[in-house]
PDB file of C-alpha atoms in Angstrom:
ATOM      1  CA  UNK A 290     -27.403 -35.594-176.206  1.00 96.00           C
ATOM      2  CA  UNK A 291     -26.334 -37.851-173.243  1.00 97.00           C
ATOM      3  CA  UNK A 292     -29.186 -37.393-170.603  1.00 98.00           C
ATOM      4  CA  UNK A 293     -32.680 -36.887-171.926  1.00 98.00           C
ATOM      5  CA  UNK A 294     -35.834 -35.823-169.936  1.00 98.00           C
ATOM      6  CA  UNK A 295     -39.365 -35.970-171.190  1.00 98.00           C
ATOM      7  CA  UNK A 296     -41.557 -33.843-168.711  1.00 98.00           C
ATOM      8  CA  UNK A 297     -45.157 -34.864-168.809  1.00 96.00           C
ATOM      9  CA  UNK A 298     -44.256 -38.157-170.816  1.00 96.00           C
ATOM     10  CA  UNK A 299     -47.405 -40.135-170.814  1.00 94.00           C
ATOM     11  CA  UNK A 300     -47.076 -43.246-172.247  1.00 95.00           C
ATOM     12  CA  UNK A 301     -43.326 -42.624-173.158  1.00 96.00           C
ATOM     13  CA  UNK A 302     -44.085 -42.681-177.015  1.00 95.00           C
ATOM     14  CA  UNK A 303     -41.676 -39.563-177.762  1.00 97.00           C
ATOM     15  CA  UNK A 304     -39.040 -40.600-175.036  1.00 97.00           C
ATOM     16  CA  UNK A 305     -38.851 -44.114-176.520  1.00 97.00           C
ATOM     17  CA  UNK A 306     -38.386 -42.787-179.887  1.00 96.00           C
ATOM     18  CA  UNK A 307     -35.572 -40.742-178.794  1.00 97.00           C
ATOM     19  CA  UNK A 308     -33.999 -43.556-177.048  1.00 95.00           C
ATOM     20  CA  UNK A 309     -34.175 -45.289-180.388  1.00 94.00           C
ATOM     21  CA  UNK A 310     -32.499 -42.443-182.237  1.00 95.00           C
ATOM     22  CA  UNK A 311     -29.603 -41.673-179.571  1.00 96.00           C
ATOM     23  CA  UNK A 312     -29.000 -45.175-178.127  1.00 95.00           C
ATOM     24  CA  UNK A 313     -26.214 -44.086-176.108  1.00 96.00           C
ATOM     25  CA  UNK A 314     -28.268 -41.833-174.052  1.00 97.00           C
ATOM     26  CA  UNK A 315     -29.767 -42.268-170.848  1.00 98.00           C
ATOM     27  CA  UNK A 316     -33.583 -41.340-170.573  1.00 98.00           C
ATOM     28  CA  UNK A 317     -35.673 -40.039-167.864  1.00 98.00           C
ATOM     29  CA  UNK A 318     -39.121 -39.424-167.803  1.00 98.00           C
ATOM     30  CA  UNK A 319     -42.179 -38.166-165.459  1.00 97.00           C
ATOM     31  CA  UNK A 320     -45.620 -37.825-165.413  1.00 96.00           C
ATOM     32  CA  UNK A 321     -48.377 -37.021-162.894  1.00 94.00           C
ATOM     33  CA  UNK A 322     -50.520 -40.096-164.019  1.00 93.00           C
ATOM     34  CA  UNK A 323     -49.385 -43.461-162.553  1.00 95.00           C
ATOM     35  CA  UNK A 324     -51.254 -45.195-165.417  1.00 94.00           C
ATOM     36  CA  UNK A 325     -49.128 -43.468-168.000  1.00 94.00           C
ATOM     37  CA  UNK A 326     -46.096 -44.288-166.144  1.00 97.00           C
ATOM     38  CA  UNK A 327     -47.194 -48.006-166.189  1.00 97.00           C
ATOM     39  CA  UNK A 328     -47.778 -48.135-169.902  1.00 97.00           C
ATOM     40  CA  UNK A 329     -44.477 -46.538-170.565  1.00 97.00           C
ATOM     41  CA  UNK A 330     -42.549 -48.950-168.502  1.00 97.00           C
ATOM     42  CA  UNK A 331     -44.166 -52.000-170.397  1.00 97.00           C
ATOM     43  CA  UNK A 332     -43.350 -50.241-173.648  1.00 97.00           C
ATOM     44  CA  UNK A 333     -39.716 -49.851-172.768  1.00 97.00           C
ATOM     45  CA  UNK A 334     -39.394 -53.445-171.515  1.00 96.00           C
ATOM     46  CA  UNK A 335     -41.149 -54.795-174.888  1.00 96.00           C
ATOM     47  CA  UNK A 336     -38.615 -52.314-176.931  1.00 94.00           C
ATOM     48  CA  UNK A 337     -35.890 -53.707-175.125  1.00 93.00           C
ATOM     49  CA  UNK A 338     -34.614 -50.179-173.695  1.00 93.00           C
ATOM     50  CA  UNK A 339     -32.865 -50.542-170.421  1.00 92.00           C
ATOM     51  CA  UNK A 340     -31.215 -47.347-170.024  1.00 95.00           C
ATOM     52  CA  UNK A 341     -34.355 -45.589-168.713  1.00 97.00           C
ATOM     53  CA  UNK A 342     -35.684 -44.418-165.425  1.00 98.00           C
ATOM     54  CA  UNK A 343     -39.540 -43.240-165.197  1.00 98.00           C
ATOM     55  CA  UNK A 344     -41.190 -41.878-162.227  1.00 97.00           C
ATOM     56  CA  UNK A 345     -44.551 -40.394-161.093  1.00 97.00           C
ATOM     57  CA  UNK A 346     -44.145 -36.795-160.651  1.00 96.00           C
ATOM     58  CA  UNK A 347     -45.841 -33.385-161.224  1.00 95.00           C
ATOM     59  CA  UNK A 348     -43.811 -31.436-163.660  1.00 94.00           C
ATOM     60  CA  UNK A 349     -44.641 -28.267-161.836  1.00 95.00           C
ATOM     61  CA  UNK A 350     -42.175 -29.710-159.020  1.00 95.00           C
ATOM     62  CA  UNK A 351     -39.290 -31.543-160.574  1.00 95.00           C
ATOM     63  CA  UNK A 352     -37.127 -33.204-158.104  1.00 96.00           C
ATOM     64  CA  UNK A 353     -34.093 -33.761-160.437  1.00 97.00           C
ATOM     65  CA  UNK A 354     -30.558 -32.303-159.801  1.00 97.00           C
ATOM     66  CA  UNK A 355     -29.782 -29.010-161.311  1.00 97.00           C
ATOM     67  CA  UNK A 356     -28.063 -28.867-164.561  1.00 98.00           C
ATOM     68  CA  UNK A 357     -28.712 -32.685-165.190  1.00 97.00           C
ATOM     69  CA  UNK A 358     -29.671 -32.968-168.827  1.00 98.00           C
ATOM     70  CA  UNK A 359     -28.457 -31.665-172.150  1.00 97.00           C
ATOM     71  CA  UNK A 360     -31.965 -32.281-173.775  1.00 98.00           C
ATOM     72  CA  UNK A 361     -35.263 -31.692-172.054  1.00 98.00           C
ATOM     73  CA  UNK A 362     -38.324 -32.324-174.252  1.00 98.00           C
ATOM     74  CA  UNK A 363     -42.074 -31.702-173.223  1.00 98.00           C
ATOM     75  CA  UNK A 364     -44.922 -32.505-175.697  1.00 96.00           C
ATOM     76  CA  UNK A 365     -48.590 -31.140-175.037  1.00 94.00           C
ATOM     77  CA  UNK A 366     -48.296 -31.073-171.371  1.00 94.00           C
ATOM     78  CA  UNK A 367     -47.342 -27.572-170.254  1.00 95.00           C
ATOM     79  CA  UNK A 368     -50.597 -25.972-170.903  1.00 92.00           C
ATOM     80  CA  UNK A 369     -52.215 -27.783-168.158  1.00 89.00           C
ATOM     81  CA  UNK A 370     -50.178 -26.484-165.408  1.00 89.00           C
ATOM     82  CA  UNK A 371     -51.116 -23.554-163.198  1.00 88.00           C
ATOM     83  CA  UNK A 372     -47.922 -21.500-162.837  1.00 92.00           C
ATOM     84  CA  UNK A 373     -46.036 -21.490-166.227  1.00 94.00           C
ATOM     85  CA  UNK A 374     -43.252 -19.080-165.531  1.00 96.00           C
ATOM     86  CA  UNK A 375     -42.345 -20.466-162.293  1.00 97.00           C
ATOM     87  CA  UNK A 376     -42.187 -24.000-164.164  1.00 97.00           C
ATOM     88  CA  UNK A 377     -39.991 -22.633-166.797  1.00 98.00           C
ATOM     89  CA  UNK A 378     -37.611 -21.132-164.279  1.00 98.00           C
ATOM     90  CA  UNK A 379     -37.238 -24.301-162.599  1.00 98.00           C
ATOM     91  CA  UNK A 380     -36.711 -26.554-165.948  1.00 98.00           C
ATOM     92  CA  UNK A 381     -34.166 -23.774-166.899  1.00 98.00           C
ATOM     93  CA  UNK A 382     -32.270 -25.009-163.698  1.00 98.00           C
ATOM     94  CA  UNK A 383     -32.374 -28.575-164.829  1.00 98.00           C
ATOM     95  CA  UNK A 384     -30.829 -27.999-168.259  1.00 98.00           C
ATOM     96  CA  UNK A 385     -26.924 -28.097-168.344  1.00 98.00           C
ATOM     97  CA  UNK A 386     -25.308 -25.076-169.924  1.00 97.00           C
ATOM     98  CA  UNK A 387     -25.288 -25.437-173.549  1.00 97.00           C
ATOM     99  CA  UNK A 388     -28.221 -27.621-173.299  1.00 98.00           C
ATOM    100  CA  UNK A 389     -31.566 -27.664-175.380  1.00 98.00           C
ATOM    101  CA  UNK A 390     -35.253 -27.277-174.212  1.00 98.00           C
ATOM    102  CA  UNK A 391     -37.830 -28.390-176.980  1.00 98.00           C
ATOM    103  CA  UNK A 392     -41.421 -28.195-176.127  1.00 98.00           C
ATOM    104  CA  UNK A 393     -44.934 -27.966-177.852  1.00 97.00           C
ATOM    105  CA  UNK A 394     -48.152 -26.842-176.186  1.00 96.00           C
ATOM    106  CA  UNK A 395     -51.632 -25.522-176.826  1.00 95.00           C
ATOM    107  CA  UNK A 396     -52.064 -21.835-177.789  1.00 95.00           C
ATOM    108  CA  UNK A 397     -54.756 -19.460-176.794  1.00 93.00           C
ATOM    109  CA  UNK A 398     -56.873 -20.573-180.129  1.00 91.00           C
ATOM    110  CA  UNK A 399     -57.214 -24.244-178.794  1.00 93.00           C
ATOM    111  CA  UNK A 400     -60.630 -25.786-178.137  1.00 91.00           C
ATOM    112  CA  UNK A 401     -62.595 -22.327-178.832  1.00 92.00           C
ATOM    113  CA  UNK A 402     -65.362 -24.272-179.891  1.00 93.00           C
ATOM    114  CA  UNK A 403     -65.590 -26.034-176.494  1.00 91.00           C
ATOM    115  CA  UNK A 404     -65.012 -23.172-174.298  1.00 88.00           C
ATOM    116  CA  UNK A 405     -67.497 -20.995-176.286  1.00 89.00           C
ATOM    117  CA  UNK A 406     -70.253 -23.694-175.741  1.00 90.00           C
ATOM    118  CA  UNK A 407     -69.206 -23.991-172.005  1.00 86.00           C
ATOM    119  CA  UNK A 408     -69.318 -20.320-171.589  1.00 85.00           C
ATOM    120  CA  UNK A 409     -72.833 -20.003-173.337  1.00 87.00           C
ATOM    121  CA  UNK A 410     -74.297 -22.981-171.306  1.00 84.00           C
ATOM    122  CA  UNK A 411     -72.814 -21.797-167.847  1.00 78.00           C
ATOM    123  CA  UNK A 412     -73.380 -18.062-168.246  1.00 74.00           C
ATOM    124  CA  UNK A 413     -72.250 -16.391-164.892  1.00 55.00           C
ATOM    125  CA  UNK A 414     -71.434 -19.508-163.472  1.00 57.00           C
ATOM    126  CA  UNK A 415     -68.638 -20.092-165.992  1.00 56.00           C
ATOM    127  CA  UNK A 416     -65.731 -18.876-163.973  1.00 53.00           C
ATOM    128  CA  UNK A 417     -63.209 -21.531-164.636  1.00 59.00           C
ATOM    129  CA  UNK A 418     -62.231 -21.410-168.207  1.00 60.00           C
ATOM    130  CA  UNK A 419     -59.230 -23.188-169.160  1.00 69.00           C
ATOM    131  CA  UNK A 420     -56.611 -20.256-170.274  1.00 76.00           C
ATOM    132  CA  UNK A 421     -54.141 -21.088-173.043  1.00 89.00           C
ATOM    133  CA  UNK A 422     -50.973 -18.855-173.649  1.00 93.00           C
ATOM    134  CA  UNK A 423     -49.826 -17.055-176.632  1.00 95.00           C
ATOM    135  CA  UNK A 424     -46.568 -16.973-178.434  1.00 96.00           C
ATOM    136  CA  UNK A 425     -45.611 -13.514-177.259  1.00 96.00           C
ATOM    137  CA  UNK A 426     -46.172 -14.422-173.603  1.00 96.00           C
ATOM    138  CA  UNK A 427     -44.029 -17.764-174.058  1.00 96.00           C
ATOM    139  CA  UNK A 428     -41.149 -15.907-175.584  1.00 97.00           C
ATOM    140  CA  UNK A 429     -41.338 -13.439-172.729  1.00 97.00           C
ATOM    141  CA  UNK A 430     -41.500 -16.197-170.042  1.00 97.00           C
ATOM    142  CA  UNK A 431     -38.622 -18.046-171.536  1.00 97.00           C
ATOM    143  CA  UNK A 432     -36.446 -15.005-171.521  1.00 97.00           C
ATOM    144  CA  UNK A 433     -37.227 -14.102-168.084  1.00 97.00           C
ATOM    145  CA  UNK A 434     -36.234 -17.560-167.161  1.00 97.00           C
ATOM    146  CA  UNK A 435     -32.878 -17.451-168.600  1.00 97.00           C
ATOM    147  CA  UNK A 436     -33.421 -19.207-172.245  1.00 98.00           C
ATOM    148  CA  UNK A 437     -32.346 -18.238-175.385  1.00 98.00           C
ATOM    149  CA  UNK A 438     -34.998 -18.595-177.814  1.00 97.00           C
ATOM    150  CA  UNK A 439     -33.842 -20.385-181.268  1.00 97.00           C
ATOM    151  CA  UNK A 440     -37.195 -20.931-182.675  1.00 97.00           C
ATOM    152  CA  UNK A 441     -40.872 -20.471-182.487  1.00 97.00           C
ATOM    153  CA  UNK A 442     -43.785 -21.456-184.836  1.00 97.00           C
ATOM    154  CA  UNK A 443     -47.490 -22.033-184.607  1.00 97.00           C
ATOM    155  CA  UNK A 444     -49.709 -24.412-186.163  1.00 97.00           C
ATOM    156  CA  UNK A 445     -53.641 -24.602-186.576  1.00 95.00           C
ATOM    157  CA  UNK A 446     -55.149 -27.948-186.683  1.00 94.00           C
ATOM    158  CA  UNK A 447     -58.832 -29.018-186.991  1.00 94.00           C
ATOM    159  CA  UNK A 448     -60.155 -32.341-185.963  1.00 94.00           C
ATOM    160  CA  UNK A 449     -63.616 -34.021-186.155  1.00 95.00           C
ATOM    161  CA  UNK A 450     -65.198 -36.076-183.441  1.00 95.00           C
ATOM    162  CA  UNK A 451     -68.395 -38.429-183.480  1.00 94.00           C
ATOM    163  CA  UNK A 452     -69.629 -36.245-180.471  1.00 92.00           C
ATOM    164  CA  UNK A 453     -68.849 -33.947-177.575  1.00 92.00           C
ATOM    165  CA  UNK A 454     -68.309 -36.890-175.220  1.00 92.00           C
ATOM    166  CA  UNK A 455     -65.873 -38.343-177.641  1.00 93.00           C
ATOM    167  CA  UNK A 456     -63.946 -35.066-177.675  1.00 92.00           C
ATOM    168  CA  UNK A 457     -63.849 -35.160-173.706  1.00 90.00           C
ATOM    169  CA  UNK A 458     -62.657 -38.842-173.481  1.00 89.00           C
ATOM    170  CA  UNK A 459     -60.011 -37.961-176.121  1.00 88.00           C
ATOM    171  CA  UNK A 460     -58.922 -34.948-174.249  1.00 84.00           C
ATOM    172  CA  UNK A 461     -58.768 -37.081-170.846  1.00 80.00           C
ATOM    173  CA  UNK A 462     -56.809 -39.808-172.778  1.00 74.00           C
ATOM    174  CA  UNK A 463     -53.749 -37.218-173.453  1.00 69.00           C
ATOM    175  CA  UNK A 464     -53.784 -36.270-170.009  1.00 62.00           C
ATOM    176  CA  UNK A 465     -55.834 -33.292-170.304  1.00 60.00           C
ATOM    177  CA  UNK A 466     -57.133 -31.415-167.123  1.00 55.00           C
ATOM    178  CA  UNK A 467     -58.555 -27.956-166.234  1.00 45.00           C
ATOM    179  CA  UNK A 468     -55.497 -26.418-164.718  1.00 47.00           C
ATOM    180  CA  UNK A 469     -57.210 -23.184-163.594  1.00 43.00           C
ATOM    181  CA  UNK A 470     -56.709 -22.604-159.969  1.00 44.00           C
ATOM    182  CA  UNK A 471     -60.331 -21.607-159.560  1.00 45.00           C
ATOM    183  CA  UNK A 472     -61.680 -24.965-161.476  1.00 47.00           C
ATOM    184  CA  UNK A 473     -64.695 -26.010-159.920  1.00 49.00           C
ATOM    185  CA  UNK A 474     -64.950 -29.067-157.167  1.00 47.00           C
ATOM    186  CA  UNK A 475     -68.132 -30.388-158.246  1.00 50.00           C
ATOM    187  CA  UNK A 476     -69.344 -31.879-161.301  1.00 56.00           C
ATOM    188  CA  UNK A 477     -71.345 -30.196-163.984  1.00 70.00           C
ATOM    189  CA  UNK A 478     -75.037 -30.711-163.778  1.00 82.00           C
ATOM    190  CA  UNK A 479     -76.881 -32.825-166.411  1.00 87.00           C
ATOM    191  CA  UNK A 480     -78.648 -29.744-167.441  1.00 87.00           C
ATOM    192  CA  UNK A 481     -75.795 -27.538-167.860  1.00 85.00           C
ATOM    193  CA  UNK A 482     -73.813 -30.411-169.724  1.00 88.00           C
ATOM    194  CA  UNK A 483     -76.775 -31.140-171.938  1.00 91.00           C
ATOM    195  CA  UNK A 484     -76.929 -27.263-172.836  1.00 90.00           C
ATOM    196  CA  UNK A 485     -73.165 -27.375-173.643  1.00 89.00           C
ATOM    197  CA  UNK A 486     -73.744 -30.176-175.926  1.00 91.00           C
ATOM    198  CA  UNK A 487     -76.678 -28.613-177.551  1.00 91.00           C
ATOM    199  CA  UNK A 488     -74.748 -25.332-178.291  1.00 90.00           C
ATOM    200  CA  UNK A 489     -71.697 -27.184-179.446  1.00 92.00           C
ATOM    201  CA  UNK A 490     -73.730 -29.225-181.841  1.00 91.00           C
ATOM    202  CA  UNK A 491     -75.652 -26.325-183.035  1.00 89.00           C
ATOM    203  CA  UNK A 492     -72.584 -24.284-183.803  1.00 89.00           C
ATOM    204  CA  UNK A 493     -69.911 -26.580-184.871  1.00 91.00           C
ATOM    205  CA  UNK A 494     -71.535 -29.778-186.338  1.00 88.00           C
ATOM    206  CA  UNK A 495     -70.364 -30.836-189.867  1.00 85.00           C
ATOM    207  CA  UNK A 496     -72.050 -33.946-191.355  1.00 86.00           C
ATOM    208  CA  UNK A 497     -72.813 -35.671-187.835  1.00 87.00           C
ATOM    209  CA  UNK A 498     -69.532 -34.736-186.732  1.00 94.00           C
ATOM    210  CA  UNK A 499     -68.172 -31.719-184.552  1.00 93.00           C
ATOM    211  CA  UNK A 500     -65.233 -29.755-185.206  1.00 94.00           C
ATOM    212  CA  UNK A 501     -62.513 -29.014-182.616  1.00 94.00           C
ATOM    213  CA  UNK A 502     -59.559 -26.277-183.255  1.00 94.00           C
ATOM    214  CA  UNK A 503     -56.107 -26.614-181.865  1.00 94.00           C
ATOM    215  CA  UNK A 504     -53.278 -24.126-182.187  1.00 96.00           C
ATOM    216  CA  UNK A 505     -50.216 -25.511-181.185  1.00 97.00           C
ATOM    217  CA  UNK A 506     -47.096 -23.703-180.366  1.00 98.00           C
ATOM    218  CA  UNK A 507     -43.474 -25.266-181.150  1.00 98.00           C
ATOM    219  CA  UNK A 508     -40.664 -24.068-179.182  1.00 98.00           C
ATOM    220  CA  UNK A 509     -36.792 -24.384-179.562  1.00 98.00           C
ATOM    221  CA  UNK A 510     -34.778 -22.689-176.495  1.00 98.00           C
ATOM    222  CA  UNK A 511     -31.091 -23.078-175.424  1.00 98.00           C
ATOM    223  CA  UNK A 512     -29.411 -22.500-171.926  1.00 98.00           C
ATOM    224  CA  UNK A 513     -26.356 -20.733-172.884  1.00 95.00           C
ATOM    225  CA  UNK A 514     -24.761 -20.410-169.435  1.00 83.00           C
TER     226      UNK A 514
END
């Protein structure tokens, strides 16, 4: 690839690795969090990578010229947006004919323990659950956007955390947010949060740690024309 774009690049780890692997390529990355971009810029300086352009931008509204990239990547970012089908259509326009779009995102089996605990704690007030997609839906949306699917697989992973608070901090660190258009504008009450923690601990505690399940969908796609 000669021009690589990382959508939701975070602190730039994958983009800089691609830069090391393809030193002739021009690198581009965007992330909605200014702090992430600042760290990525510092990493690029330390690693001596100059052929890189990073900017703060919402990947749902990319401002790059059409047909600008022969490789676009995105790692665990697309699940946080509101309108995935429309975003995939925009990404399709950014890929030049013959170019590739490689990405991963959380599937609908992800964070089932957390969502179940929140649902039980909030009851009827739990109307803003983070929704994740499934492989069949992704395939359909990619094809509707114009992509040719060349590969898709899923992987289940379990991680263990010291506490629910530790889990939530870890999610925040990777840029997680509730992307639901109906997400609450107020902070959860202490009583509700305690109930969430108690529910989680009672159901998913293992040797003083809590378990969290992640389903990761890996997708390879092409723009043929």
